[in-house]
Amino acid sequence: MSALPSPAATGEQITVGVLALQGDFEAHRAVLEGLGAAVREVRVPADLDSLDGLVIPGGESTTMTLGVEREKLGEPLREFHRAGKPIFGTCAGLIMLDREHLGIIDIRAERNAFGRQVRSFETDVEMGLPGGPIEALFIRAPWIAEYGPSVEVLAQVDGNPVAAREGTVLVVAFHPELGDDQRVHALFLQAVRDARLAAA
Ligand code: GLN
């Protein structure tokens, strides 16, 4: 049971974009649709038009950066953020949003921070969500090496920040789109609905 109202209950149909240049965008689409959002894959700037929020998936941040440059998506993505539309980045998506990439959240991501050899592990992460810790899957994951004063750290692994929020931007270093726990996506969709109501 979820404490969050469904889109049907609020009468709000929201449409969320998933950056689909590279990475596991299809897994995000499935989770978001399962939670009642309409989803559009974003490959060029015009795809951002009239979206209520955006997910940047996991994948490979160097390849994704090349795609953003090729499609001239950097400034449109920053403009989307400035318009108050929530953005959610997971793993490589967290890296894409940091100071050294799109500059949308005031963090510096350390890539492959758990060690290149540690390709993948699962651990319980306490994010303060109702229902207790998340069983989180980390795949060659980053952590947040530095962050500014307006960034709220939501979770840590061994003292290293792995989830954070700054205003309407949410980032996690793990892969909530893989597995069957949808609470992090539900948290993001709630922020999308709140932002839409605030703008109405
Ligand atoms: N290691 C990847 C990078 O640096 C991120 C891994 C992932 O998204 N699962 O881009």
PDB file of C-alpha atoms and ligand atoms in Angstrom:
ATOM      1  CA  MET A   1       0.000   0.000   0.000  1.00  0.00           C
ATOM      2  CA  SER A   2       1.268   3.430  -0.836  1.00  0.00           C
ATOM      3  CA  ALA A   3       0.457   6.577   1.085  1.00  0.00           C
ATOM      4  CA  LEU A   4       0.911   8.608  -2.099  1.00  0.00           C
ATOM      5  CA  PRO A   5      -2.249   9.542  -3.991  1.00  0.00           C
ATOM      6  CA  SER A   6      -2.505   7.956  -7.423  1.00  0.00           C
ATOM      7  CA  PRO A   7      -2.774  10.242 -10.486  1.00  0.00           C
ATOM      8  CA  ALA A   8      -6.362   9.058 -10.851  1.00  0.00           C
ATOM      9  CA  ALA A   9      -7.127  10.157  -7.287  1.00  0.00           C
ATOM     10  CA  THR A  10      -5.707  13.646  -7.871  1.00  0.00           C
ATOM     11  CA  GLY A  11      -7.115  13.948 -11.383  1.00  0.00           C
ATOM     12  CA  GLU A  12      -3.678  14.878 -12.632  1.00  0.00           C
ATOM     13  CA  GLN A  13      -2.131  13.082 -15.610  1.00  0.00           C
ATOM     14  CA  ILE A  14       1.540  13.866 -15.545  1.00  0.00           C
ATOM     15  CA  THR A  15       3.995  13.238 -18.364  1.00  0.00           C
ATOM     16  CA  VAL A  16       7.579  12.467 -17.495  1.00  0.00           C
ATOM     17  CA  GLY A  17      10.507  12.323 -19.914  1.00  0.00           C
ATOM     18  CA  VAL A  18      13.288   9.759 -19.791  1.00  0.00           C
ATOM     19  CA  LEU A  19      16.570  10.784 -21.429  1.00  0.00           C
ATOM     20  CA  ALA A  20      17.003   8.009 -23.979  1.00  0.00           C
ATOM     21  CA  LEU A  21      20.399   8.678 -25.572  1.00  0.00           C
ATOM     22  CA  GLN A  22      22.010   5.677 -23.863  1.00  0.00           C
ATOM     23  CA  GLY A  23      21.619   3.513 -20.776  1.00  0.00           C
ATOM     24  CA  ASP A  24      18.746   1.699 -19.088  1.00  0.00           C
ATOM     25  CA  PHE A  25      15.974   4.156 -19.934  1.00  0.00           C
ATOM     26  CA  GLU A  26      13.493   1.377 -20.731  1.00  0.00           C
ATOM     27  CA  ALA A  27      13.583   0.086 -17.140  1.00  0.00           C
ATOM     28  CA  HIS A  28      12.705   3.599 -15.901  1.00  0.00           C
ATOM     29  CA  ARG A  29       9.868   3.840 -18.401  1.00  0.00           C
ATOM     30  CA  ALA A  30       8.354   0.594 -17.095  1.00  0.00           C
ATOM     31  CA  VAL A  31       8.489   1.721 -13.447  1.00  0.00           C
ATOM     32  CA  LEU A  32       7.076   5.191 -14.190  1.00  0.00           C
ATOM     33  CA  GLU A  33       4.237   3.776 -16.297  1.00  0.00           C
ATOM     34  CA  GLY A  34       3.535   1.229 -13.573  1.00  0.00           C
ATOM     35  CA  LEU A  35       3.074   4.156 -11.179  1.00  0.00           C
ATOM     36  CA  GLY A  36       0.581   5.816 -13.530  1.00  0.00           C
ATOM     37  CA  ALA A  37       2.717   8.446 -15.280  1.00  0.00           C
ATOM     38  CA  ALA A  38       2.748   8.915 -19.036  1.00  0.00           C
ATOM     39  CA  VAL A  39       6.316   8.614 -20.348  1.00  0.00           C
ATOM     40  CA  ARG A  40       8.097  10.150 -23.342  1.00  0.00           C
ATOM     41  CA  GLU A  41      11.621   9.249 -24.438  1.00  0.00           C
ATOM     42  CA  VAL A  42      13.800  12.342 -24.856  1.00  0.00           C
ATOM     43  CA  ARG A  43      16.439  12.398 -27.593  1.00  0.00           C
ATOM     44  CA  VAL A  44      16.356  15.961 -28.934  1.00  0.00           C
ATOM     45  CA  PRO A  45      15.504  19.322 -27.312  1.00  0.00           C
ATOM     46  CA  ALA A  46      11.954  19.456 -28.745  1.00  0.00           C
ATOM     47  CA  ASP A  47      11.136  16.253 -26.839  1.00  0.00           C
ATOM     48  CA  LEU A  48      11.302  18.296 -23.605  1.00  0.00           C
ATOM     49  CA  ASP A  49       8.323  20.457 -24.589  1.00  0.00           C
ATOM     50  CA  SER A  50       5.535  20.443 -22.013  1.00  0.00           C
ATOM     51  CA  LEU A  51       6.990  17.601 -19.924  1.00  0.00           C
ATOM     52  CA  ASP A  52       6.351  17.777 -16.171  1.00  0.00           C
ATOM     53  CA  GLY A  53       9.630  16.156 -15.111  1.00  0.00           C
ATOM     54  CA  LEU A  54      12.640  14.235 -16.424  1.00  0.00           C
ATOM     55  CA  VAL A  55      14.651  11.140 -15.483  1.00  0.00           C
ATOM     56  CA  ILE A  56      18.305  10.745 -16.467  1.00  0.00           C
ATOM     57  CA  PRO A  57      19.069   7.002 -16.310  1.00  0.00           C
ATOM     58  CA  GLY A  58      22.116   4.943 -15.458  1.00  0.00           C
ATOM     59  CA  GLY A  59      24.481   3.944 -18.199  1.00  0.00           C
ATOM     60  CA  GLU A  60      27.843   5.402 -19.132  1.00  0.00           C
ATOM     61  CA  SER A  61      28.319   9.080 -18.434  1.00  0.00           C
ATOM     62  CA  THR A  62      31.063   9.657 -21.038  1.00  0.00           C
ATOM     63  CA  THR A  63      28.871   8.246 -23.819  1.00  0.00           C
ATOM     64  CA  MET A  64      25.842  10.119 -22.514  1.00  0.00           C
ATOM     65  CA  THR A  65      27.838  13.372 -22.416  1.00  0.00           C
ATOM     66  CA  LEU A  66      28.782  12.916 -26.075  1.00  0.00           C
ATOM     67  CA  GLY A  67      25.100  12.391 -26.902  1.00  0.00           C
ATOM     68  CA  VAL A  68      24.084  15.545 -25.024  1.00  0.00           C
ATOM     69  CA  GLU A  69      26.705  17.529 -26.954  1.00  0.00           C
ATOM     70  CA  ARG A  70      25.753  16.014 -30.304  1.00  0.00           C
ATOM     71  CA  GLU A  71      22.051  16.812 -29.801  1.00  0.00           C
ATOM     72  CA  LYS A  72      22.747  20.234 -28.205  1.00  0.00           C
ATOM     73  CA  LEU A  73      20.719  19.242 -25.168  1.00  0.00           C
ATOM     74  CA  GLY A  74      22.834  20.920 -22.447  1.00  0.00           C
ATOM     75  CA  GLU A  75      21.234  24.361 -22.413  1.00  0.00           C
ATOM     76  CA  PRO A  76      17.672  23.058 -22.961  1.00  0.00           C
ATOM     77  CA  LEU A  77      18.148  20.712 -19.970  1.00  0.00           C
ATOM     78  CA  ARG A  78      19.380  23.590 -17.775  1.00  0.00           C
ATOM     79  CA  GLU A  79      16.441  25.698 -18.963  1.00  0.00           C
ATOM     80  CA  PHE A  80      14.060  22.839 -18.090  1.00  0.00           C
ATOM     81  CA  HIS A  81      15.533  22.871 -14.575  1.00  0.00           C
ATOM     82  CA  ARG A  82      15.312  26.669 -14.280  1.00  0.00           C
ATOM     83  CA  ALA A  83      11.623  26.413 -15.184  1.00  0.00           C
ATOM     84  CA  GLY A  84      11.119  24.465 -11.944  1.00  0.00           C
ATOM     85  CA  LYS A  85      10.593  21.045 -13.542  1.00  0.00           C
ATOM     86  CA  PRO A  86      11.856  18.211 -11.304  1.00  0.00           C
ATOM     87  CA  ILE A  87      14.782  16.096 -12.526  1.00  0.00           C
ATOM     88  CA  PHE A  88      15.794  12.682 -11.166  1.00  0.00           C
ATOM     89  CA  GLY A  89      19.228  11.208 -11.953  1.00  0.00           C
ATOM     90  CA  THR A  90      20.303   7.649 -11.178  1.00  0.00           C
ATOM     91  CA  CYS A  91      23.923   6.434 -11.226  1.00  0.00           C
ATOM     92  CA  ALA A  92      25.376   7.844 -14.499  1.00  0.00           C
ATOM     93  CA  GLY A  93      22.412  10.258 -14.340  1.00  0.00           C
ATOM     94  CA  LEU A  94      23.738  11.553 -11.001  1.00  0.00           C
ATOM     95  CA  ILE A  95      27.114  12.146 -12.677  1.00  0.00           C
ATOM     96  CA  MET A  96      25.455  13.942 -15.623  1.00  0.00           C
ATOM     97  CA  LEU A  97      23.770  16.414 -13.273  1.00  0.00           C
ATOM     98  CA  ASP A  98      26.883  17.336 -11.240  1.00  0.00           C
ATOM     99  CA  ARG A  99      29.052  20.489 -11.308  1.00  0.00           C
ATOM    100  CA  GLU A 100      31.464  19.054 -13.864  1.00  0.00           C
ATOM    101  CA  HIS A 101      28.771  17.989 -16.341  1.00  0.00           C
ATOM    102  CA  LEU A 102      25.375  19.712 -16.715  1.00  0.00           C
ATOM    103  CA  GLY A 103      25.837  21.772 -13.520  1.00  0.00           C
ATOM    104  CA  ILE A 104      22.223  21.276 -12.417  1.00  0.00           C
ATOM    105  CA  ILE A 105      22.937  20.119  -8.839  1.00  0.00           C
ATOM    106  CA  ASP A 106      25.684  21.490  -6.596  1.00  0.00           C
ATOM    107  CA  ILE A 107      27.569  18.238  -6.077  1.00  0.00           C
ATOM    108  CA  ARG A 108      30.765  16.703  -7.408  1.00  0.00           C
ATOM    109  CA  ALA A 109      30.365  13.044  -8.286  1.00  0.00           C
ATOM    110  CA  GLU A 110      33.264  10.643  -7.987  1.00  0.00           C
ATOM    111  CA  ARG A 111      32.911   8.072 -10.761  1.00  0.00           C
ATOM    112  CA  ASN A 112      33.403   4.361 -10.024  1.00  0.00           C
ATOM    113  CA  ALA A 113      33.958   5.445  -6.439  1.00  0.00           C
ATOM    114  CA  PHE A 114      33.505   2.011  -4.880  1.00  0.00           C
ATOM    115  CA  GLY A 115      36.422   0.739  -6.982  1.00  0.00           C
ATOM    116  CA  ARG A 116      36.524  -0.372 -10.584  1.00  0.00           C
ATOM    117  CA  GLN A 117      36.763  -4.009  -9.568  1.00  0.00           C
ATOM    118  CA  VAL A 118      33.567  -3.781  -7.527  1.00  0.00           C
ATOM    119  CA  ARG A 119      31.271  -4.012 -10.498  1.00  0.00           C
ATOM    120  CA  SER A 120      28.105  -4.564  -8.586  1.00  0.00           C
ATOM    121  CA  PHE A 121      26.741  -5.051  -5.088  1.00  0.00           C
ATOM    122  CA  GLU A 122      23.494  -4.811  -3.217  1.00  0.00           C
ATOM    123  CA  THR A 123      23.045  -3.234   0.179  1.00  0.00           C
ATOM    124  CA  ASP A 124      20.275  -1.818   2.333  1.00  0.00           C
ATOM    125  CA  VAL A 125      20.107   1.969   2.144  1.00  0.00           C
ATOM    126  CA  GLU A 126      18.156   4.020   4.662  1.00  0.00           C
ATOM    127  CA  MET A 127      16.626   6.972   2.828  1.00  0.00           C
ATOM    128  CA  GLY A 128      13.980   7.870   5.386  1.00  0.00           C
ATOM    129  CA  LEU A 129      11.194   6.515   3.170  1.00  0.00           C
ATOM    130  CA  PRO A 130       8.096   4.976   4.743  1.00  0.00           C
ATOM    131  CA  GLY A 131       8.524   1.204   4.813  1.00  0.00           C
ATOM    132  CA  GLY A 132      12.168   1.163   5.883  1.00  0.00           C
ATOM    133  CA  PRO A 133      15.466   0.795   4.018  1.00  0.00           C
ATOM    134  CA  ILE A 134      15.714   0.263   0.263  1.00  0.00           C
ATOM    135  CA  GLU A 135      17.487  -2.805  -1.064  1.00  0.00           C
ATOM    136  CA  ALA A 136      19.739  -0.845  -3.408  1.00  0.00           C
ATOM    137  CA  LEU A 137      21.690  -2.188  -6.380  1.00  0.00           C
ATOM    138  CA  PHE A 138      24.984  -0.401  -7.117  1.00  0.00           C
ATOM    139  CA  ILE A 139      26.669  -1.011 -10.494  1.00  0.00           C
ATOM    140  CA  ARG A 140      30.112   0.625 -10.885  1.00  0.00           C
ATOM    141  CA  ALA A 141      28.474   3.418  -8.975  1.00  0.00           C
ATOM    142  CA  PRO A 142      29.612   6.925  -8.152  1.00  0.00           C
ATOM    143  CA  TRP A 143      29.289   8.602  -4.780  1.00  0.00           C
ATOM    144  CA  ILE A 144      28.998  12.268  -3.943  1.00  0.00           C
ATOM    145  CA  ALA A 145      32.501  13.491  -3.082  1.00  0.00           C
ATOM    146  CA  GLU A 146      31.553  17.137  -2.422  1.00  0.00           C
ATOM    147  CA  TYR A 147      28.336  19.072  -2.078  1.00  0.00           C
ATOM    148  CA  GLY A 148      27.201  22.624  -1.467  1.00  0.00           C
ATOM    149  CA  PRO A 149      25.232  24.006   1.508  1.00  0.00           C
ATOM    150  CA  SER A 150      21.821  23.786  -0.172  1.00  0.00           C
ATOM    151  CA  VAL A 151      22.185  20.064  -0.880  1.00  0.00           C
ATOM    152  CA  GLU A 152      20.386  17.685   1.463  1.00  0.00           C
ATOM    153  CA  VAL A 153      22.071  14.282   1.765  1.00  0.00           C
ATOM    154  CA  LEU A 154      19.332  11.629   1.923  1.00  0.00           C
ATOM    155  CA  ALA A 155      21.416   8.473   2.320  1.00  0.00           C
ATOM    156  CA  GLN A 156      24.958   7.271   2.849  1.00  0.00           C
ATOM    157  CA  VAL A 157      26.878   4.019   2.446  1.00  0.00           C
ATOM    158  CA  ASP A 158      29.833   3.748   4.832  1.00  0.00           C
ATOM    159  CA  GLY A 159      29.693   7.503   5.371  1.00  0.00           C
ATOM    160  CA  ASN A 160      29.666   8.318   1.642  1.00  0.00           C
ATOM    161  CA  PRO A 161      26.634  10.214   0.317  1.00  0.00           C
ATOM    162  CA  VAL A 162      24.743   8.147  -2.269  1.00  0.00           C
ATOM    163  CA  ALA A 163      21.435  10.012  -2.449  1.00  0.00           C
ATOM    164  CA  ALA A 164      20.736  13.736  -2.314  1.00  0.00           C
ATOM    165  CA  ARG A 165      18.243  16.429  -3.131  1.00  0.00           C
ATOM    166  CA  GLU A 166      18.612  20.121  -3.937  1.00  0.00           C
ATOM    167  CA  GLY A 167      15.277  21.807  -4.515  1.00  0.00           C
ATOM    168  CA  THR A 168      13.581  19.948  -7.361  1.00  0.00           C
ATOM    169  CA  VAL A 169      16.623  17.813  -8.245  1.00  0.00           C
ATOM    170  CA  LEU A 170      16.903  14.276  -6.836  1.00  0.00           C
ATOM    171  CA  VAL A 171      19.926  12.023  -7.385  1.00  0.00           C
ATOM    172  CA  VAL A 172      20.763   8.485  -6.300  1.00  0.00           C
ATOM    173  CA  ALA A 173      23.960   6.537  -7.021  1.00  0.00           C
ATOM    174  CA  PHE A 174      22.150   3.204  -7.249  1.00  0.00           C
ATOM    175  CA  HIS A 175      19.530   1.702  -9.603  1.00  0.00           C
ATOM    176  CA  PRO A 176      15.998   1.927  -8.177  1.00  0.00           C
ATOM    177  CA  GLU A 177      14.624   1.095 -11.649  1.00  0.00           C
ATOM    178  CA  LEU A 178      16.019  -2.466 -11.365  1.00  0.00           C
ATOM    179  CA  GLY A 179      14.156  -4.553  -8.844  1.00  0.00           C
ATOM    180  CA  ASP A 180      10.624  -4.241  -7.558  1.00  0.00           C
ATOM    181  CA  ASP A 181      10.825  -1.446  -4.977  1.00  0.00           C
ATOM    182  CA  GLN A 182       9.229   1.627  -6.539  1.00  0.00           C
ATOM    183  CA  ARG A 183       9.397   4.011  -3.596  1.00  0.00           C
ATOM    184  CA  VAL A 184      12.170   6.253  -4.962  1.00  0.00           C
ATOM    185  CA  HIS A 185      10.288   6.729  -8.228  1.00  0.00           C
ATOM    186  CA  ALA A 186       7.122   7.392  -6.209  1.00  0.00           C
ATOM    187  CA  LEU A 187       9.022  10.079  -4.265  1.00  0.00           C
ATOM    188  CA  PHE A 188      10.100  11.681  -7.556  1.00  0.00           C
ATOM    189  CA  LEU A 189       6.587  11.543  -9.035  1.00  0.00           C
ATOM    190  CA  GLN A 190       5.227  13.209  -5.913  1.00  0.00           C
ATOM    191  CA  ALA A 191       7.735  16.052  -6.440  1.00  0.00           C
ATOM    192  CA  VAL A 192       6.580  16.278 -10.079  1.00  0.00           C
ATOM    193  CA  ARG A 193       2.936  16.564  -9.011  1.00  0.00           C
ATOM    194  CA  ASP A 194       3.813  19.141  -6.330  1.00  0.00           C
ATOM    195  CA  ALA A 195       5.769  21.249  -8.833  1.00  0.00           C
ATOM    196  CA  ARG A 196       2.900  21.101 -11.309  1.00  0.00           C
ATOM    197  CA  LEU A 197       0.387  22.203  -8.692  1.00  0.00           C
ATOM    198  CA  ALA A 198       2.724  25.017  -7.569  1.00  0.00           C
ATOM    199  CA  ALA A 199       3.008  26.245 -11.178  1.00  0.00           C
ATOM    200  CA  ALA A 200      -0.755  26.059 -11.838  1.00  0.00           C
TER     201      ALA A 200
HETATM  202  N1  GLN B   1      30.356   3.907 -14.113  1.00  0.00           N
HETATM  203  C1  GLN B   1      29.380   4.579 -14.921  1.00  0.00           C
HETATM  204  C2  GLN B   1      29.873   5.975 -15.311  1.00  0.00           C
HETATM  205  O1  GLN B   1      30.838   6.423 -14.821  1.00  0.00           O
HETATM  206  C3  GLN B   1      28.047   4.679 -14.205  1.00  0.00           C
HETATM  207  C4  GLN B   1      27.508   3.290 -13.964  1.00  0.00           C
HETATM  208  C5  GLN B   1      26.018   3.176 -14.003  1.00  0.00           C
HETATM  209  O2  GLN B   1      25.270   4.089 -14.406  1.00  0.00           O
HETATM  210  N2  GLN B   1      25.557   2.030 -13.618  1.00  0.00           N
HETATM  211  O3  GLN B   1      29.268   6.614 -16.129  1.00  0.00           O
END
